[in-house]
CSV table of C-alpha atoms in Angstrom, one decimal:
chain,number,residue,atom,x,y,z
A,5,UNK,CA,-2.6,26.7,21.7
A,6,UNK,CA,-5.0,23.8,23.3
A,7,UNK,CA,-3.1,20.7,23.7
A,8,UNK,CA,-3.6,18.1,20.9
A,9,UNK,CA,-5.6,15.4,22.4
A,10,UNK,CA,-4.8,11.4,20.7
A,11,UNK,CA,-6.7,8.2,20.8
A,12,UNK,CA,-4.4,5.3,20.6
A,13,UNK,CA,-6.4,1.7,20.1
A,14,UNK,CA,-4.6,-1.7,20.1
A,15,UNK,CA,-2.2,0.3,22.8
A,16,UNK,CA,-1.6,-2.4,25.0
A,17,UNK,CA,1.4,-3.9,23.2
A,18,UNK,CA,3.5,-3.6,19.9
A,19,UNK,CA,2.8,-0.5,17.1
A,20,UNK,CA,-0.2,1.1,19.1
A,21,UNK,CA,2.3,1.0,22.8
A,22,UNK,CA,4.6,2.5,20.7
A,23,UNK,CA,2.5,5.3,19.2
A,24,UNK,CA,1.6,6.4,22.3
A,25,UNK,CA,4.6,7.0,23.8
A,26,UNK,CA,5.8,8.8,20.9
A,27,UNK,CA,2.9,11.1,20.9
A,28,UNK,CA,3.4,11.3,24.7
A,29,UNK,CA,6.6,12.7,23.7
A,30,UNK,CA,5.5,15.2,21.6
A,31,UNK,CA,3.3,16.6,23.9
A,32,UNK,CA,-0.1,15.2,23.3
A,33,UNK,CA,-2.6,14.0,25.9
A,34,UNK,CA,-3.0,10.9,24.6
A,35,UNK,CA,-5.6,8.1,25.5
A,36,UNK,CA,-4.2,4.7,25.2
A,37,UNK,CA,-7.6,2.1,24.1
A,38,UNK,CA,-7.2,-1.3,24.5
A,39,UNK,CA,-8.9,-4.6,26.1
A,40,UNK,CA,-6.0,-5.6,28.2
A,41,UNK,CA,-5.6,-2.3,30.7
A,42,UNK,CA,-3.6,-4.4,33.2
A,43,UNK,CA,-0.9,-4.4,30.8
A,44,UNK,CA,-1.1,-0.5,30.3
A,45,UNK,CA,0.0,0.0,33.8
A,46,UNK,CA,3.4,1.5,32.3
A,47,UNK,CA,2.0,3.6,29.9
A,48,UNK,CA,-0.2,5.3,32.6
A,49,UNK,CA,2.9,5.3,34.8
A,50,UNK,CA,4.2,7.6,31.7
A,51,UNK,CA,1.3,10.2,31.6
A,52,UNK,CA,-1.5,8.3,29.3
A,53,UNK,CA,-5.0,8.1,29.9
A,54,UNK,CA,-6.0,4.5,30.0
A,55,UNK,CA,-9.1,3.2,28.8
A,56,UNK,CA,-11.0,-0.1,28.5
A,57,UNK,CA,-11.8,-0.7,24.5
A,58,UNK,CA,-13.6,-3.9,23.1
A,59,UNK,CA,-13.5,-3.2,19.2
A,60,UNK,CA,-16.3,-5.7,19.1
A,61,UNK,CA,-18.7,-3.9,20.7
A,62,UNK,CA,-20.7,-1.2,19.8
A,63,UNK,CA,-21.8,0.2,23.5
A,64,UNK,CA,-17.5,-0.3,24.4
A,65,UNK,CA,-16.5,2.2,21.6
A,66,UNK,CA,-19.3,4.9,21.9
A,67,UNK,CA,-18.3,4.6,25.2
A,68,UNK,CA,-14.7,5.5,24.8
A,69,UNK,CA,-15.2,8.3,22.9
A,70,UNK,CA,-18.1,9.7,24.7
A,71,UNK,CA,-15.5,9.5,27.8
A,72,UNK,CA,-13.1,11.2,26.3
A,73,UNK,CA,-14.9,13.7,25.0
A,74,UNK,CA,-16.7,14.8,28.2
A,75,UNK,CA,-13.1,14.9,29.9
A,76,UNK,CA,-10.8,16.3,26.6
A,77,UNK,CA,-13.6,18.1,24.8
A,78,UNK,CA,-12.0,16.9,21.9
A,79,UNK,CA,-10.0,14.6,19.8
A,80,UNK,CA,-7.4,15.7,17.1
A,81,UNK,CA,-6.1,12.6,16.3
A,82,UNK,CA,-7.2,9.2,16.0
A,83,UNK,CA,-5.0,6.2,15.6
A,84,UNK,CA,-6.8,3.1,14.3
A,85,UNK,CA,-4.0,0.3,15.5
A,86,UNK,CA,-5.8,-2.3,17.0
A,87,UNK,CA,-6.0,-5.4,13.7
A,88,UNK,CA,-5.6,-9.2,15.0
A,89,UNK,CA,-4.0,-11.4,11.9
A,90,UNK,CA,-5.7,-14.7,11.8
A,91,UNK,CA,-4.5,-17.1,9.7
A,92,UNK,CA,-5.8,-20.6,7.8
A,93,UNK,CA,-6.9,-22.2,5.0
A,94,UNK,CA,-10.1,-20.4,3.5
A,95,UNK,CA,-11.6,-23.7,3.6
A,96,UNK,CA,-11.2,-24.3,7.0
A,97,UNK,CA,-11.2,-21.1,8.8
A,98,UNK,CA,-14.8,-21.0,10.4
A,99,UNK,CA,-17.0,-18.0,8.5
A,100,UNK,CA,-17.7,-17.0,12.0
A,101,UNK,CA,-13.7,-16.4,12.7
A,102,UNK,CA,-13.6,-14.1,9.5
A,103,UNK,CA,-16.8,-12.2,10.3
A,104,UNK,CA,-15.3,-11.3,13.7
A,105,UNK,CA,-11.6,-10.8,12.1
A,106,UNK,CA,-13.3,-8.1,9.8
A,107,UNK,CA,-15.4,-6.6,13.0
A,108,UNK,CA,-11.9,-5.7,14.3
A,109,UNK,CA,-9.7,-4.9,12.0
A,110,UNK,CA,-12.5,-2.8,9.6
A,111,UNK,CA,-15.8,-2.3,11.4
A,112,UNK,CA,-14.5,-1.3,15.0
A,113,UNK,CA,-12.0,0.9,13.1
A,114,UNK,CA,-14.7,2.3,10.9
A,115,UNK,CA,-17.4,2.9,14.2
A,116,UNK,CA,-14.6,4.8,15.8
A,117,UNK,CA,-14.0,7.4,13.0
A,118,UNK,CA,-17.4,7.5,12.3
A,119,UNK,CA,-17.5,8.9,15.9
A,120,UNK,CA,-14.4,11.2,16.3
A,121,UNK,CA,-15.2,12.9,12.9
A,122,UNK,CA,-18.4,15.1,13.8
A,123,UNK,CA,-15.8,17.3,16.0
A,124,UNK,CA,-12.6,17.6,13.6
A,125,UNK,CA,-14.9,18.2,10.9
A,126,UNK,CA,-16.8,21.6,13.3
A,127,UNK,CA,-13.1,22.5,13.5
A,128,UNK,CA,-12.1,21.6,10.3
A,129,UNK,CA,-9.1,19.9,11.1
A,130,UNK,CA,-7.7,16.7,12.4
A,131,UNK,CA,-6.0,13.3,11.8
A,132,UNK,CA,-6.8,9.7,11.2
A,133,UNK,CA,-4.2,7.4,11.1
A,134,UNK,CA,-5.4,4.0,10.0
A,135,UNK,CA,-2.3,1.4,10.4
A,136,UNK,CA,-2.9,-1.5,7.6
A,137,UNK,CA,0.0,-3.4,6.1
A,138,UNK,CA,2.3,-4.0,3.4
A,139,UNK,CA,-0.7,-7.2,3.2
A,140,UNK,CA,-2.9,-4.4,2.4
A,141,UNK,CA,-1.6,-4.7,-1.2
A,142,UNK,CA,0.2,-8.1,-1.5
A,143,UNK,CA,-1.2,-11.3,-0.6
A,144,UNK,CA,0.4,-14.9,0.6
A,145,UNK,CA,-1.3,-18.1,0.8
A,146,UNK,CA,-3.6,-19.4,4.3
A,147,UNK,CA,-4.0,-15.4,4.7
A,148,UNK,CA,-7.5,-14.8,3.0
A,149,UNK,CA,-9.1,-13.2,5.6
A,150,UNK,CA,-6.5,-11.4,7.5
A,151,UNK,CA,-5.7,-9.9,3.4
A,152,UNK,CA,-9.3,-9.2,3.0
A,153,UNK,CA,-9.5,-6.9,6.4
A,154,UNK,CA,-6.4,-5.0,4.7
A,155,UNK,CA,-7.6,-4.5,1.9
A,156,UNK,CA,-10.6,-3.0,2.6
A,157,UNK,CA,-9.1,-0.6,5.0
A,158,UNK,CA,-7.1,0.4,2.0
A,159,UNK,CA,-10.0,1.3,0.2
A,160,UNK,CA,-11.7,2.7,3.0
A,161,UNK,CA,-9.1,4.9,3.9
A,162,UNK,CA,-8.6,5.9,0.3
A,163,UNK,CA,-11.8,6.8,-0.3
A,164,UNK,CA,-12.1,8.4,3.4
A,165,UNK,CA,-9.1,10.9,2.5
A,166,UNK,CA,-11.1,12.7,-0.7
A,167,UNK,CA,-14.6,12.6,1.5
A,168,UNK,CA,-13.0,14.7,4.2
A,169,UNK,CA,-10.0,17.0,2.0
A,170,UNK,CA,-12.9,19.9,2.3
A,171,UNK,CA,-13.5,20.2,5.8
A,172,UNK,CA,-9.6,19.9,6.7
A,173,UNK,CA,-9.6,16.4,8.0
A,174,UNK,CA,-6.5,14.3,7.0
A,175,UNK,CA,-5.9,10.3,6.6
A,176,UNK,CA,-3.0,9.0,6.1
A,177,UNK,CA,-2.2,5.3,5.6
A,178,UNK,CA,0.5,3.1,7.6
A,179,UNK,CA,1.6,0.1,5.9
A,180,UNK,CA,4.5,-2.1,8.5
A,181,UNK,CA,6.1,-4.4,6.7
A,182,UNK,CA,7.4,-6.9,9.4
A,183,UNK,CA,7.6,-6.0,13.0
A,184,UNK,CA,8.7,-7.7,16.2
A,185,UNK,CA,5.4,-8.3,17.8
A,186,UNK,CA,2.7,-10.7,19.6
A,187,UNK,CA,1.2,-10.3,15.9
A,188,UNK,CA,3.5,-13.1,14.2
A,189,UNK,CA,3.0,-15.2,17.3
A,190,UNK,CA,-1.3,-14.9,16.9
A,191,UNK,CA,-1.0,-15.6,13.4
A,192,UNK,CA,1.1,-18.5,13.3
A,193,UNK,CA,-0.6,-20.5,16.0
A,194,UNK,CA,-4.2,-19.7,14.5
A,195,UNK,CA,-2.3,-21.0,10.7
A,196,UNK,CA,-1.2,-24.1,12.7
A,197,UNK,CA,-4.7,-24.6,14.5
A,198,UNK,CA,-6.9,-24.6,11.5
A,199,UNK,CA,-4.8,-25.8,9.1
A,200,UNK,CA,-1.6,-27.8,10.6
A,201,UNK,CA,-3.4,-30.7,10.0
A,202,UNK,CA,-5.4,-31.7,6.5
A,203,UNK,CA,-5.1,-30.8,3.0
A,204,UNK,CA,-3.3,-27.7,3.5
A,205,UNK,CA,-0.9,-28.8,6.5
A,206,UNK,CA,2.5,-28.8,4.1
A,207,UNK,CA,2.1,-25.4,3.0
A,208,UNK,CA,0.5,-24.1,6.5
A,209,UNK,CA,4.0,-25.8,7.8
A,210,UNK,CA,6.2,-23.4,5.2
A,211,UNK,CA,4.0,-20.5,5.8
A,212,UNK,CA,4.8,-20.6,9.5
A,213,UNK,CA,8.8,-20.9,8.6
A,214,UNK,CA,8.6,-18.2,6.5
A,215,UNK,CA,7.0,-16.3,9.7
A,216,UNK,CA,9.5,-17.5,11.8
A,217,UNK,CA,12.4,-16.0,9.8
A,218,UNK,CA,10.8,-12.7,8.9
A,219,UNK,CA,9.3,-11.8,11.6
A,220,UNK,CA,12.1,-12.9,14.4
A,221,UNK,CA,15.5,-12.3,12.1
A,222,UNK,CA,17.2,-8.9,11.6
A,223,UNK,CA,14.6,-8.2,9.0
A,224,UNK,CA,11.8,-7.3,11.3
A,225,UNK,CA,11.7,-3.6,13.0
A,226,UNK,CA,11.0,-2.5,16.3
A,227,UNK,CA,7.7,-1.2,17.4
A,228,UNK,CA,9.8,2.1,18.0
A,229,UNK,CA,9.9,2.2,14.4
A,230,UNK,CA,6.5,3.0,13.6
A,231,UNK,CA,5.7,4.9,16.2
A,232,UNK,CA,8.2,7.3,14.8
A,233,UNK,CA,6.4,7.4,11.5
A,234,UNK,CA,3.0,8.3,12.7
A,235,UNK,CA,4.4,10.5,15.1
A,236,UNK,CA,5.9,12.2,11.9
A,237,UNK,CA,2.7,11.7,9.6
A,238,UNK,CA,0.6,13.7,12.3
A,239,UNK,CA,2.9,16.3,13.0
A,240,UNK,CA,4.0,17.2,9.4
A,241,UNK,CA,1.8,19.6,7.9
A,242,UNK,CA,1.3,17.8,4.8
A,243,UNK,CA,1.6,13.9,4.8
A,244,UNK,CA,1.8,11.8,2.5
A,245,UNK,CA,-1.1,9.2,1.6
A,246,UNK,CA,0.6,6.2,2.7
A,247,UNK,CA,3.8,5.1,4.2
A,248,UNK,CA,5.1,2.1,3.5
A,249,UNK,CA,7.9,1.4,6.4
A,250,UNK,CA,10.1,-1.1,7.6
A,251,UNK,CA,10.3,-4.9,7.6
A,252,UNK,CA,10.8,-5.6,3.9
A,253,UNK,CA,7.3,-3.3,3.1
A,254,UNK,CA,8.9,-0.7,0.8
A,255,UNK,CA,10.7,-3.4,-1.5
A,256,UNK,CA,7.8,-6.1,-1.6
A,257,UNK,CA,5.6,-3.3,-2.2
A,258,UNK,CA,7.4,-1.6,-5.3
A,259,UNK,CA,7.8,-5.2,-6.4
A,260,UNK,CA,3.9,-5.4,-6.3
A,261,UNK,CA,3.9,-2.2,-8.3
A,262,UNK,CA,6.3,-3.5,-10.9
A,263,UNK,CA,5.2,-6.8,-11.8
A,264,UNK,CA,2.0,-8.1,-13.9
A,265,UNK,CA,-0.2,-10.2,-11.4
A,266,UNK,CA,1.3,-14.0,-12.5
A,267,UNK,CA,4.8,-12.5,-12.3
A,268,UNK,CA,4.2,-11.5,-8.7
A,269,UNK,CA,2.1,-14.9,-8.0
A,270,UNK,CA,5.1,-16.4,-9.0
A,271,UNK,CA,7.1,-13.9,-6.8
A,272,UNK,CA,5.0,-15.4,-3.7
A,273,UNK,CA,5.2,-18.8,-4.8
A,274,UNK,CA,8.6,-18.9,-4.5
A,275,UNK,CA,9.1,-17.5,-1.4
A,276,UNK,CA,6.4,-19.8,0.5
A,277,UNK,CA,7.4,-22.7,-2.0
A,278,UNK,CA,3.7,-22.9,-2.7
């Protein structure tokens, strides 16, 4: 059998550096995407194929996959990783901020399968792995945007994994709860830079606690973590929708299930004292 060939995006750091060496592990030739190469020295050190990737630009991600396609002839599986959360009051985060937050985290991630799908669908099989977030179905306050980019890749994804069931294509949904990352790091500065100061600066203050606890306590999994899941979700032969995994996801989503809507806004009140 021809080796399964992976495209990794965000794989510089975090979930997506993770992925990649699990895949790696598991015997895929895996291309690791991402804007920082310099810092995927290691993982080419390991056996991936490194690549330049600006999510932000059309000509950079035709340009990845035409590469890999002229080199691999194909791509079985596509991680979507790459998401920036950017955090502040809806008020004051400038519309040109959220415009480029969605570019990322839904458009790039959209262009991408739109190109990788032509060949899985010819061979009627293949994966896409879109990695949202437990904030793909719960929301907090100074998160509008970063909320909004989940949940449309919820939908997307949703509606993705009925469009392609007949020609063999599976998408499956990852949904980290909290992980140790630069993610918590980006998001907290960005929630203190637009809104530290202002009308919203006492709860931008407790949102960042909360943050601080979560994401650097013994709640918060390793990268290693989810890596292990999507290596599992691609290599089972049938997996399930969505996994919600680690870092508090699984309970705060059944809680989401559970409750009406002003039981569960009183659920996140409580916990950012909003």
């Amino acid at each position: 059998m021809q080796q399964q060939v992976a495209l990794v995006t965000g794989a510089s750091s975090g979930i997506g550096e993770a992925t990649v060496r699990a895949l790696l592990a598991a015997g895929f030739t895996v291309y690791a995407a991402a804007r920082r190469t310099e810092r995927m020295q290691g993982l080419a050190h390991d056996g991936a194929r490194v690549l330049a990737l600006d999510l932000t630009d059309d000509a950079s991600i035709t340009g990845t996959v035409a590469a890999i396609l002229a080199e691999a002839r194909r791509i079985d599986v596509l991680v979507n990783n790459a998401g920036y959360g950017s955090y502040g009051s809806l008020e004051e985060v400038p519309i040109e901020e959220g415009r480029r937050q969605f570019e990322v985290n839904v458009f790039g991630l959209a262009r991408l399968t739109q190109l990788v799908l032509p060949g899985m669908r010819e061979r009627r099989s293949g994966t896409i792995v879109n990695v949202s977030s437990m904030g793909g179905k719960f929301y907090e306050p100074l998160g509008t945007w970063y909320h909004a980019t989940k949940f449309a890749v919820e939908g997307l994804s949703d509606s993705l994994r009925i469009e392609l069931r007949p020609f063999g294509v599976r998408v499956v949904i990852i949904e980290p709860g909290a992980v140790r990352s630069e993610w918590s790091g980006i998001a907290r500065d960005t929630l203190l830079a637009r809104s530290g100061t202002g009308p919203y600066a006492k709860y931008a203050r407790r949102v960042a606690g909360v943050f601080a606890l979560s994401y650097r306590g013994t709640l918060a999994a390793k990268p290693e973590a989810i890596g292990a899941v999507i290596r599992h979700a691609v290599l089972t032969e049938r997996p399930r929708p969505r996994y919600p995994v680690a870092g508090g996801a699984p309970i705060v989503l059944f809680l989401r299930r559970l409750l009406p809507d002003r039981a569960f806004d009183l659920f996140v009140r409580a916990v950012y004292r909003h």
